mmCIF file of C-alpha atoms and ligand atoms in Angstrom:
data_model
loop_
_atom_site.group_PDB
_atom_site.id
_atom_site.type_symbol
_atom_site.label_atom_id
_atom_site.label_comp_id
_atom_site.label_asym_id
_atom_site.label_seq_id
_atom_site.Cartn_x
_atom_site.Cartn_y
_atom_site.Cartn_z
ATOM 1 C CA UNK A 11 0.000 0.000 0.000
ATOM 2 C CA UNK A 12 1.065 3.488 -0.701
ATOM 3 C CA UNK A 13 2.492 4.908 2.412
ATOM 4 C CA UNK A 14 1.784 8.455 3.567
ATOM 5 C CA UNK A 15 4.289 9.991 1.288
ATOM 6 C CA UNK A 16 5.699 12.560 3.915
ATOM 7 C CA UNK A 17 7.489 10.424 6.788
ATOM 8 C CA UNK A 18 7.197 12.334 9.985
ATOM 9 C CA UNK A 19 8.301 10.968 12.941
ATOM 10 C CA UNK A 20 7.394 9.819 16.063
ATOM 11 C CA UNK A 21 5.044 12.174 18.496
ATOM 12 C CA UNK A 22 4.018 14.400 15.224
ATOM 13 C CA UNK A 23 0.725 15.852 16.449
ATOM 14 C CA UNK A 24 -2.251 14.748 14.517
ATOM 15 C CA UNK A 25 -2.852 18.432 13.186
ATOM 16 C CA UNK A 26 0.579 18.367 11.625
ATOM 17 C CA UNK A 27 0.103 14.801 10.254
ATOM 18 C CA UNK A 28 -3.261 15.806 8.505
ATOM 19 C CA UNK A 29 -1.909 19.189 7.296
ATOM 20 C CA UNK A 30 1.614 17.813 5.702
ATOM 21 C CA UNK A 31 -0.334 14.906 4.343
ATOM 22 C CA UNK A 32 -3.224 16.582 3.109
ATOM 23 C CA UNK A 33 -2.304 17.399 -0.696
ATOM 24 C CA UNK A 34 -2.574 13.233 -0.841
ATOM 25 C CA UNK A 35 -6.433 14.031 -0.480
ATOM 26 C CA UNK A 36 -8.182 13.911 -4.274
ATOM 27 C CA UNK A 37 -10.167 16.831 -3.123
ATOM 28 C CA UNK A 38 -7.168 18.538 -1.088
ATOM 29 C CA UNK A 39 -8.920 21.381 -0.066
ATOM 30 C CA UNK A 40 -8.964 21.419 3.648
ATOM 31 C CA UNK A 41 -12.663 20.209 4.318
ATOM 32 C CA UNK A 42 -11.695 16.624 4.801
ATOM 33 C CA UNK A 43 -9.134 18.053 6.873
ATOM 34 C CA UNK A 44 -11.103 19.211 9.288
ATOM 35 C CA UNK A 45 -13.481 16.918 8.754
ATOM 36 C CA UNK A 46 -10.978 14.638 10.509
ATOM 37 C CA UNK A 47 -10.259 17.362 13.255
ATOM 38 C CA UNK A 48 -13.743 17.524 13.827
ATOM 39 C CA UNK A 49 -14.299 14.101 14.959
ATOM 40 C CA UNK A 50 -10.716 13.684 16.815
ATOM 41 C CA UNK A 51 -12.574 17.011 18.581
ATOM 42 C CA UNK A 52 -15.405 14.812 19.157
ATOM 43 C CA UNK A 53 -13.573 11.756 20.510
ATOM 44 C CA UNK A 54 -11.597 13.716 23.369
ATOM 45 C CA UNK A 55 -14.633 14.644 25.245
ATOM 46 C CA UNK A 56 -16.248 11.209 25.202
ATOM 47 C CA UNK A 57 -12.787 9.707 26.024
ATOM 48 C CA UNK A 58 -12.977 11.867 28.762
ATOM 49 C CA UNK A 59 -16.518 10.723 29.743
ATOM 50 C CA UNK A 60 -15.694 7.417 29.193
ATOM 51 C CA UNK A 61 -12.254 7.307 31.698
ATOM 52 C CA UNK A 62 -14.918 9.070 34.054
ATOM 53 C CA UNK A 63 -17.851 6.655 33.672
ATOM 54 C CA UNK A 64 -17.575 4.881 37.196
ATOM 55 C CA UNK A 65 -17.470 8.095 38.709
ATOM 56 C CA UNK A 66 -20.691 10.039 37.274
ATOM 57 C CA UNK A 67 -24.068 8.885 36.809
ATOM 58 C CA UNK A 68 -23.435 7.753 32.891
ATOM 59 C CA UNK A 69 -23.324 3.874 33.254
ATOM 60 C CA UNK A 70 -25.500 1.516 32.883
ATOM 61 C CA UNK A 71 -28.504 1.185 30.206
ATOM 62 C CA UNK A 72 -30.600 4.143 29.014
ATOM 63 C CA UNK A 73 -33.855 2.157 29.442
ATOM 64 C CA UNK A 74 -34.447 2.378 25.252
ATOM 65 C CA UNK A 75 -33.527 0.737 22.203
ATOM 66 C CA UNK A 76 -31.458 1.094 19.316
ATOM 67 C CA UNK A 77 -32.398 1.063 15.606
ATOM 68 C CA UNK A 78 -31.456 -2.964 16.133
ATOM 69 C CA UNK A 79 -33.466 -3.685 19.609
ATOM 70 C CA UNK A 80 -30.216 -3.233 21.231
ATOM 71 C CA UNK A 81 -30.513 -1.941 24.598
ATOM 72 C CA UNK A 82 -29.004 1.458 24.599
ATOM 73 C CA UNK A 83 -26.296 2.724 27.120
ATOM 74 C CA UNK A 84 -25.984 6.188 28.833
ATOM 75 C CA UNK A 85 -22.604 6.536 27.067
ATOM 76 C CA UNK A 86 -24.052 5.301 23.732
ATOM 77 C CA UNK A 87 -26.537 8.299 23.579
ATOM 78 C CA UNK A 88 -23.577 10.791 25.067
ATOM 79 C CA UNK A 89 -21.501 9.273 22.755
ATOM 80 C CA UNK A 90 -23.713 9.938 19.889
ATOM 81 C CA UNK A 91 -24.589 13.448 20.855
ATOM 82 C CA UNK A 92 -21.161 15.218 20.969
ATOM 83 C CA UNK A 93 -20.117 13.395 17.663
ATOM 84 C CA UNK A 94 -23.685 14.870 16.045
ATOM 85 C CA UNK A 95 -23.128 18.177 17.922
ATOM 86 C CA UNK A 96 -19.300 18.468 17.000
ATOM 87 C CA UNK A 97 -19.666 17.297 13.262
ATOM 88 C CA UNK A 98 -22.681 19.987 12.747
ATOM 89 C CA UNK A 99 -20.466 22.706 14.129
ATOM 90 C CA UNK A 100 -17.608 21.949 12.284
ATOM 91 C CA UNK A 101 -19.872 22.423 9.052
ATOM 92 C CA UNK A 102 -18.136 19.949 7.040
ATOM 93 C CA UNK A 103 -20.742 16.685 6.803
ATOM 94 C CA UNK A 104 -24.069 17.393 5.448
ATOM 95 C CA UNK A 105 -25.563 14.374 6.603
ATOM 96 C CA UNK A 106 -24.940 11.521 9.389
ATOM 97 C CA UNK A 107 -25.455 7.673 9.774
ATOM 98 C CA UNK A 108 -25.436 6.326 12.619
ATOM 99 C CA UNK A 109 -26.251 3.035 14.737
ATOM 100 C CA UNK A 110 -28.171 5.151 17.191
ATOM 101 C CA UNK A 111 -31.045 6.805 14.918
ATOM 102 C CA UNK A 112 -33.363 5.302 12.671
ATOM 103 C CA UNK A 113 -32.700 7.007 9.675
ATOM 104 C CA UNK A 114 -30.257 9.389 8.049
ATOM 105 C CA UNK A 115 -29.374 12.769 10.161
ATOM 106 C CA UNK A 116 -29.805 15.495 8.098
ATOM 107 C CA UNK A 117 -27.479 18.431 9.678
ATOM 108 C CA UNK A 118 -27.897 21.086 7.299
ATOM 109 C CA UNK A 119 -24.813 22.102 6.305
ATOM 110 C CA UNK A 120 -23.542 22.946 3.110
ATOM 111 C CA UNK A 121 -20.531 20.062 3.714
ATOM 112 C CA UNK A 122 -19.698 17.892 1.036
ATOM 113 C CA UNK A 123 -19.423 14.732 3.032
ATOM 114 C CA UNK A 124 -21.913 11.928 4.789
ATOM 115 C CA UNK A 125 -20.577 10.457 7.901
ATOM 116 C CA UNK A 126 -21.356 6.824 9.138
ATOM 117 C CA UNK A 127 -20.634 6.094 12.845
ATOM 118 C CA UNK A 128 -20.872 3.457 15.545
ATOM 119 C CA UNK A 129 -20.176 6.542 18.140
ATOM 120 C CA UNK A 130 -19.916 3.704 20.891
ATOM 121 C CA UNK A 131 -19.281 0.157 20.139
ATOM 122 C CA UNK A 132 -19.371 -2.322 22.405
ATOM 123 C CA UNK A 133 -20.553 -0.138 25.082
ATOM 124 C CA UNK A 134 -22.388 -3.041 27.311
ATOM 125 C CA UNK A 135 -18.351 -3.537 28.150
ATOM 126 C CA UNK A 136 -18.302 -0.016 29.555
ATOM 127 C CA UNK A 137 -19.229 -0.926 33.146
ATOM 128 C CA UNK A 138 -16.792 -3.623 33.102
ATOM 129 C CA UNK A 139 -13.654 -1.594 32.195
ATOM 130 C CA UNK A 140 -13.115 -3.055 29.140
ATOM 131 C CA UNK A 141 -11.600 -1.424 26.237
ATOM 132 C CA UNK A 142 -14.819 -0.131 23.601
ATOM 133 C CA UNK A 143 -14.453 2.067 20.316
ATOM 134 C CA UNK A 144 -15.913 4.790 18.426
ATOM 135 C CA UNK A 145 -15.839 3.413 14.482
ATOM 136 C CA UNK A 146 -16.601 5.870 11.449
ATOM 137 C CA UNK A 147 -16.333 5.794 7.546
ATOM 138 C CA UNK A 148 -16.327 9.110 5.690
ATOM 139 C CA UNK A 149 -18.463 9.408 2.163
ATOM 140 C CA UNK A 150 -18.609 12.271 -0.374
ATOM 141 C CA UNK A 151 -21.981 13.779 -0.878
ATOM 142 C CA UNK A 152 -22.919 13.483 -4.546
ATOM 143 C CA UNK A 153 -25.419 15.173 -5.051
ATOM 144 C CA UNK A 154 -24.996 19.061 -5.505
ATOM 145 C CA UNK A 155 -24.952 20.857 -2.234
ATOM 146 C CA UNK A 156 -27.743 22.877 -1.411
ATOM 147 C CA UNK A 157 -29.957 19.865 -2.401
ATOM 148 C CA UNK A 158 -31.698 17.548 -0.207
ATOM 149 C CA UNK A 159 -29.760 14.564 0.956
ATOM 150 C CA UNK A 160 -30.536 11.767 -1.780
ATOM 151 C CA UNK A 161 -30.442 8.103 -1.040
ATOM 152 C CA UNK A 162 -27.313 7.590 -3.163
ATOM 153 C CA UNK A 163 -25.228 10.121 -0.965
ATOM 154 C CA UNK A 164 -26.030 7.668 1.759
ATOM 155 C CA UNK A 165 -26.150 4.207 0.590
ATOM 156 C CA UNK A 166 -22.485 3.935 -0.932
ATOM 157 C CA UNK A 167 -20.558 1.489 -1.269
ATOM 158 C CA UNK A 168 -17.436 0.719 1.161
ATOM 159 C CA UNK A 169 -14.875 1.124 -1.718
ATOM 160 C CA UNK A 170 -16.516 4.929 -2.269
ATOM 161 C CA UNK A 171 -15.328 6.014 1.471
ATOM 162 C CA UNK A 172 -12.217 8.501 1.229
ATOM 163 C CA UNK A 173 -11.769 7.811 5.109
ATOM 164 C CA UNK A 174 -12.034 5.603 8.066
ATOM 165 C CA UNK A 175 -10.857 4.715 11.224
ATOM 166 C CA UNK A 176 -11.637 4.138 14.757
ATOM 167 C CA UNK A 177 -11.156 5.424 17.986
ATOM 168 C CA UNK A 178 -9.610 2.631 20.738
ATOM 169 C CA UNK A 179 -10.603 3.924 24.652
ATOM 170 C CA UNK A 180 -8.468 1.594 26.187
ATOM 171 C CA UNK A 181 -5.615 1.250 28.098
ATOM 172 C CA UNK A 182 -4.827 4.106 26.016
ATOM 173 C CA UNK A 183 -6.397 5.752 23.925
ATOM 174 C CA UNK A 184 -6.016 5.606 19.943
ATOM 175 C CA UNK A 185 -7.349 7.001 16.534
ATOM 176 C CA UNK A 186 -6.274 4.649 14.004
ATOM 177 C CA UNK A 187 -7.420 6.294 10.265
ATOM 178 C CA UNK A 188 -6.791 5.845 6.846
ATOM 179 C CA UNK A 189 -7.790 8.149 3.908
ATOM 180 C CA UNK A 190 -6.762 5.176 1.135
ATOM 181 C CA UNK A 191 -2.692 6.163 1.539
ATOM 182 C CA UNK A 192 -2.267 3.367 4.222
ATOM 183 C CA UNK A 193 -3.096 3.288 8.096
ATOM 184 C CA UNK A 194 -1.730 5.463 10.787
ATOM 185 C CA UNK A 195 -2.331 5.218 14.328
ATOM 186 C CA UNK A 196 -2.040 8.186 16.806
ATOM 187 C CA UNK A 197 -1.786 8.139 20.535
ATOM 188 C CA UNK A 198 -3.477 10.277 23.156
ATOM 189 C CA UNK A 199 -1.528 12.408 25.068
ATOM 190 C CA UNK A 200 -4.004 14.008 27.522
ATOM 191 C CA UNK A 201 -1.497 16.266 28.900
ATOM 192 C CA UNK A 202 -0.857 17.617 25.706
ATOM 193 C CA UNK A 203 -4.612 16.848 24.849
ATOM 194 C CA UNK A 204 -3.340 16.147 21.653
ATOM 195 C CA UNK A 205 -3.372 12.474 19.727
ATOM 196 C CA UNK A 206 0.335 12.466 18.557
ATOM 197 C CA UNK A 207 1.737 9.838 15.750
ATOM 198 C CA UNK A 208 2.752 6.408 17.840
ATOM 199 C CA UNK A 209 2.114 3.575 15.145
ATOM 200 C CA UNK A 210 3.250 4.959 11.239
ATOM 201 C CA UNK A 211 2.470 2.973 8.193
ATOM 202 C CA UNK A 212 0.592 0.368 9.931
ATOM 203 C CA UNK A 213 0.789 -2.818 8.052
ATOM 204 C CA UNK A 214 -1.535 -6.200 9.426
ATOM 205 C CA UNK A 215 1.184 -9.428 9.354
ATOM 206 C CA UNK A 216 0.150 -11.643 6.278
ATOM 207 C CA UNK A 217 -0.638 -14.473 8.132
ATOM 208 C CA UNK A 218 -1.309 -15.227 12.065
ATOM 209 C CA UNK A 219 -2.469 -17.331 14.847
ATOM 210 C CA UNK A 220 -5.199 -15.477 16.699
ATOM 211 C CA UNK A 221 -8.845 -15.786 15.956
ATOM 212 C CA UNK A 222 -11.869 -13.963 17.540
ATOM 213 C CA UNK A 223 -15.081 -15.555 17.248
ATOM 214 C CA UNK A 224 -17.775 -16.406 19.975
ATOM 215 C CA UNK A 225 -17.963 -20.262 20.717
ATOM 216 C CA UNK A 226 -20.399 -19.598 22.779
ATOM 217 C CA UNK A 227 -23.071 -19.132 19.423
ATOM 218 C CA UNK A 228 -20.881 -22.118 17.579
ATOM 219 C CA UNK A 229 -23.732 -24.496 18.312
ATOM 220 C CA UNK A 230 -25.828 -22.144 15.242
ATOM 221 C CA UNK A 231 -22.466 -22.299 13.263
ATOM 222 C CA UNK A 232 -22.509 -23.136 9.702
ATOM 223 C CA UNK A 233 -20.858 -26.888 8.989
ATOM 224 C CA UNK A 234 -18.275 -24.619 6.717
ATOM 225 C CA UNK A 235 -17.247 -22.091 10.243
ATOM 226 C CA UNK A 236 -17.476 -25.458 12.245
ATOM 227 C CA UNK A 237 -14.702 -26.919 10.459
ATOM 228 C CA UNK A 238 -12.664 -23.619 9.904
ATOM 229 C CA UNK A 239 -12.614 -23.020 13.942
ATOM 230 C CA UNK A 240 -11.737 -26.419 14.623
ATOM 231 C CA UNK A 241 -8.922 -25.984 12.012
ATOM 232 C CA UNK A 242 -7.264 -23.374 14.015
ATOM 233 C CA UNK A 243 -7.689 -25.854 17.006
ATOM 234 C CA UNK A 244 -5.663 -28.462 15.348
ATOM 235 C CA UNK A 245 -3.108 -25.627 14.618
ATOM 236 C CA UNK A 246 -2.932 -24.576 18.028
ATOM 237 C CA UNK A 247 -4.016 -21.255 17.008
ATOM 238 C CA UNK A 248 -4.594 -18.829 20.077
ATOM 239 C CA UNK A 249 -8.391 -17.940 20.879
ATOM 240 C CA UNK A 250 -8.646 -14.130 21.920
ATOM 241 C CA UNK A 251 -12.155 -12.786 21.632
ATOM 242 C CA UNK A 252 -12.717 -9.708 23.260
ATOM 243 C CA UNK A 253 -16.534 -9.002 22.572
ATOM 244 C CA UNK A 254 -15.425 -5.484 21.795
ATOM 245 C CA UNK A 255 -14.841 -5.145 18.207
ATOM 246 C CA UNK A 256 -12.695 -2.669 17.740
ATOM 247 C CA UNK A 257 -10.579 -4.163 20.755
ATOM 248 C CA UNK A 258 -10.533 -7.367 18.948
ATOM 249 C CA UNK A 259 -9.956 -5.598 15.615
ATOM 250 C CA UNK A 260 -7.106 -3.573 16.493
ATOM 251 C CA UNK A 261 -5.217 -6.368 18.501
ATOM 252 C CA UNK A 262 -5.247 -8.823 15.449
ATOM 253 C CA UNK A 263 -3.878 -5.425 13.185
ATOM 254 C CA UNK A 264 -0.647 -5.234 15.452
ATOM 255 C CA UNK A 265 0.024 -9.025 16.103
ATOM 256 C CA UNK A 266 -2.003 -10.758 13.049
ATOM 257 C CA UNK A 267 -5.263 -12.639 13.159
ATOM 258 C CA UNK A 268 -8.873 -12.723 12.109
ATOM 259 C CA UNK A 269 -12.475 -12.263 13.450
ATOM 260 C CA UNK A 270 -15.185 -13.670 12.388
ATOM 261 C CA UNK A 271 -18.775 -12.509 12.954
ATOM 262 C CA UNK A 272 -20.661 -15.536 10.884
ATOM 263 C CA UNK A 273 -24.509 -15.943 10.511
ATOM 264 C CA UNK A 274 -26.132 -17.130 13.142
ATOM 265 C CA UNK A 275 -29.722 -18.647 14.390
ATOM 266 C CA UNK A 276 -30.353 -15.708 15.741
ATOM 267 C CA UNK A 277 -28.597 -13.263 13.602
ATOM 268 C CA UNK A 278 -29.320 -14.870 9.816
ATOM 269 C CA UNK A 279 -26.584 -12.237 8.478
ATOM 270 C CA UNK A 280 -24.289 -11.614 11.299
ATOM 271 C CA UNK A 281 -24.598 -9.124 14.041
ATOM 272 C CA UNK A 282 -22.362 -6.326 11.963
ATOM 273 C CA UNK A 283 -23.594 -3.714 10.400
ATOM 274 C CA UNK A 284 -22.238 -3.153 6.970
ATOM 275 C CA UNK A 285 -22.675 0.609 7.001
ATOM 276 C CA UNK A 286 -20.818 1.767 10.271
ATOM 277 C CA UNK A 287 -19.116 -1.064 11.733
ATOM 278 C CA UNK A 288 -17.641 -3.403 8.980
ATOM 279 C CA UNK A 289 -16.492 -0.931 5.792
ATOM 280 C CA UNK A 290 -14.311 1.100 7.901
ATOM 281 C CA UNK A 291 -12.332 -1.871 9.238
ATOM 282 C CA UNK A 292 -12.468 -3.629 5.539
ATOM 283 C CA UNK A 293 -11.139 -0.302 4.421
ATOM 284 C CA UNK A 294 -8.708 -0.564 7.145
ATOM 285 C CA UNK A 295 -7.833 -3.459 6.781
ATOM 286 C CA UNK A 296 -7.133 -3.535 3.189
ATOM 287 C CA UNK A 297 -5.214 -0.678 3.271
ATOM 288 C CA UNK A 298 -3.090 -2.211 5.836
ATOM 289 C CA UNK A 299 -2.668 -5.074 3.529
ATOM 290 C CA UNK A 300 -5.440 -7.151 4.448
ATOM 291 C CA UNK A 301 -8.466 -8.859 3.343
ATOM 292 C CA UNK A 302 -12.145 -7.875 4.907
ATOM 293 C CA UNK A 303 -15.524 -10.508 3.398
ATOM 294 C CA UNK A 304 -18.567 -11.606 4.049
ATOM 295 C CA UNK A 305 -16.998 -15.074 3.352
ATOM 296 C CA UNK A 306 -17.456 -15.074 0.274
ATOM 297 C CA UNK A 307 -17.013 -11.458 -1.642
ATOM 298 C CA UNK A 308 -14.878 -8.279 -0.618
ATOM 299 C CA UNK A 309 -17.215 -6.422 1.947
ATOM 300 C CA UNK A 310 -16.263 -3.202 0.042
ATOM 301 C CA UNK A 311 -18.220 -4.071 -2.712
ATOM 302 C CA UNK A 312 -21.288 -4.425 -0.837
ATOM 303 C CA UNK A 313 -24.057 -2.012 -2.552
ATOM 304 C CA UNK A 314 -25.924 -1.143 0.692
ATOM 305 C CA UNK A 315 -29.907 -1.318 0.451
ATOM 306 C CA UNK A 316 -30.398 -0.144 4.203
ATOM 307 C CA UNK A 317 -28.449 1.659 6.560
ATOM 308 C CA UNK A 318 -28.973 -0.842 8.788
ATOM 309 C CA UNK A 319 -28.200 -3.650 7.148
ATOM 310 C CA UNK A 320 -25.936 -6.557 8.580
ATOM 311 C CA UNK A 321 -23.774 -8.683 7.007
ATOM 312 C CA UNK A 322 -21.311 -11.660 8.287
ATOM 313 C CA UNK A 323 -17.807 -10.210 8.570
ATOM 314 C CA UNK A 324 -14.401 -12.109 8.554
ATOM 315 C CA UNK A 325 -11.791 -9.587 8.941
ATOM 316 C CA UNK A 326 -7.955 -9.669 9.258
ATOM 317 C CA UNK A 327 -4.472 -10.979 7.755
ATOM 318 C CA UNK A 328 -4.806 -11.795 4.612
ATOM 319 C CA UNK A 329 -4.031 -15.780 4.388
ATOM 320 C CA UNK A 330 -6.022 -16.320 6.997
ATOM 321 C CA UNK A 331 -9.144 -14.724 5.596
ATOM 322 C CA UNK A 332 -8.404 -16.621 2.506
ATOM 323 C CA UNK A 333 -7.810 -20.159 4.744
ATOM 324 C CA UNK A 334 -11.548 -19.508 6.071
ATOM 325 C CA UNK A 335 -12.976 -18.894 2.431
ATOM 326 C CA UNK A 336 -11.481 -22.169 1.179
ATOM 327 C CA UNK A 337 -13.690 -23.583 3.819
ATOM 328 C CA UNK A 338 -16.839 -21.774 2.597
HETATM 329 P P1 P6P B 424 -21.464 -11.120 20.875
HETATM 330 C C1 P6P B 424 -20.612 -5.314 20.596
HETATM 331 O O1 P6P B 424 -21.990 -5.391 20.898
HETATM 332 C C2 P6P B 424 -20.437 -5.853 19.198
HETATM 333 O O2 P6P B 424 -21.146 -5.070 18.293
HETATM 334 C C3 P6P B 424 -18.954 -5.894 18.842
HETATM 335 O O3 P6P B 424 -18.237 -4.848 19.415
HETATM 336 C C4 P6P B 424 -18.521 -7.246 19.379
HETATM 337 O O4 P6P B 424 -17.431 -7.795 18.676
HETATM 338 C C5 P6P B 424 -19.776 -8.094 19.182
HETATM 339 O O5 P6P B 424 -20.889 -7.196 19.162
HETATM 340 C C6 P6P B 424 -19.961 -9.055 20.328
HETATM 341 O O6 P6P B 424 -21.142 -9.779 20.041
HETATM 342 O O7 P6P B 424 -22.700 -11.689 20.228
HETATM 343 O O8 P6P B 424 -20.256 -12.029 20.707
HETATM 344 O O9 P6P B 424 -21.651 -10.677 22.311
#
């Protein structure tokens, strides 16, 4: 993959990284730019929120639903209102996706870009201190601004994003992106309150040992994902499976690995959503060099037909997403 051309070192703030980088953009003209700015912006308050959860009344379930029946956390809704908030003032997306509304927010600007975003995945793992991520894929508008929002500037496909990453609140906290010139990931510094360049050029290992699936659902396993799990048993692959995605995700980017959201009996295709969980890491994960499907086809190529739609994911280095689609 085609590096970010300018190498800047180690601890480069994110600002610096965007703005030396930024004539790599097709439409270099500083909206995408802040785009990105915008929703860094966005992520340091609800990391904040987040590292304070125990200690303020934002735990625990809202009492509602999501667009999906899932019940809804405090910090999902917080979550979703200071990326919505922050993304309107910064005037640069015209319209918003997200796993917490129904349908598509319209936020009247005159931006030239759609947003998709999981603003909190995994959140149910908030009260128990485990790591959980904010995931988002960046679309050009195309219809003419000024227009209403049409259904095409919404349902794109993952290979028309011109940016994606994800936000890791972990043991630190990361925003790993790409804009299709390879994967960076940057570091929080929250003394600096700045994300600063830790992890240049990131690049997934062509092959590994680690795979993340829940056993606990193999019972509703297809004979195909059967056989490819107990394949990595007889190869005395590692079983890590974090039940945060983007935890999950980003730990099989550094050491190599896959995960695998299949069909299940209760969730016919997958538990993913196509729109704002899986083409950001496919993106991702191409750009770092590896493969992202639905076990069969590139998940990229996916024409959406609802913004909600789901779609079994197997994600990760490349020979090893290519090992479980010999077995399907
Ligand atoms: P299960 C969290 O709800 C999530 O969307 C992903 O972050 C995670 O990988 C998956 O669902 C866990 O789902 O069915 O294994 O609990």
């Amino acid at each position: 993959m085609e590096a970010s051309r300018i190498a800047l070192p180690i601890g480069t703030a994110l600002d610096r990284f965007i703005k030396n980088n930024q004539d790599q953009f097709q439409y270099a003209n500083g909206e995408l730019s802040q785009l990105l700015r915008d929703i860094a912006l966005a992520s340091k308050v609800v990391n904040r929120e987040v590292n304070k959860a125990g200690l303020i009344d934002i735990m625990g379930p809202m009492g509602s639903q999501n667009t999906g029946g899932e019940q809804q956390q405090k910090l999902d809704v917080l979550a979703n209102i200071r990326f919505t908030r922050a993304l309107t003032k910064g005037g640069e997306a015209c319209a918003l996706i997200s796993e917490e509304t129904e349908s598509f927010v319209d936020l009247n600007n005159e931006g030239r870009y759609m947003i998709a975003i999981d603003p909190l995945d995994g959140s149910s793992n908030i009260d128990v201190n485990v790591s959980i991520g904010t995931i988002f894929s960046i679309y050009r508008r195309k219809s003419p601004v000024g227009q209403p929002i049409q259904e095409n500037d919404i349902l794109q496909t993952g290979d028309e994003q011109v940016a994606a990453g994800y936000i890791l609140y972990g043991s630190s906290t990361m925003l790993v992106y790409t804009t299709g010139h390879g994967v960076n990931g940057f570091t929080y510094e929250s003394t600096l309150g700045e994300y600063v360049l830790s992890h240049p050029d990131m690049n997934i290992p062509e092959d590994g040992k680690i795979y993340s699936i829940n056993e606990g659902l193999s019972n509703s396993f297809s004979q195909p994902v059967k056989s490819y799990v107990q394949y990595c048993k007889d190869n005395n692959y590692t079983a890590r499976y974090i039940g945060s995605l983007v935890a999950d995700f980003h730990r099989n980017l550094l050491k190599g690995g896959i995960y695998i959201y299949p069909a299940t009996a209760k969730d016919k295709n997958g538990k993913l959503r196509l729109m704002y969980e899986c083409n950001a890491l496919a993106f991702l994960a191409e750009q770092a060099g590896g493969q992202a499907t639905n076990g069969k086809s590139r998940i990229l190529k996916i024409k959406p037909k609802d913004l909600h739609e789901r779609t079994p994911f197997y994600v990760g280095s490349k020979k090893m997403v290519e090992k479980a689609a010999s077995f399907i």
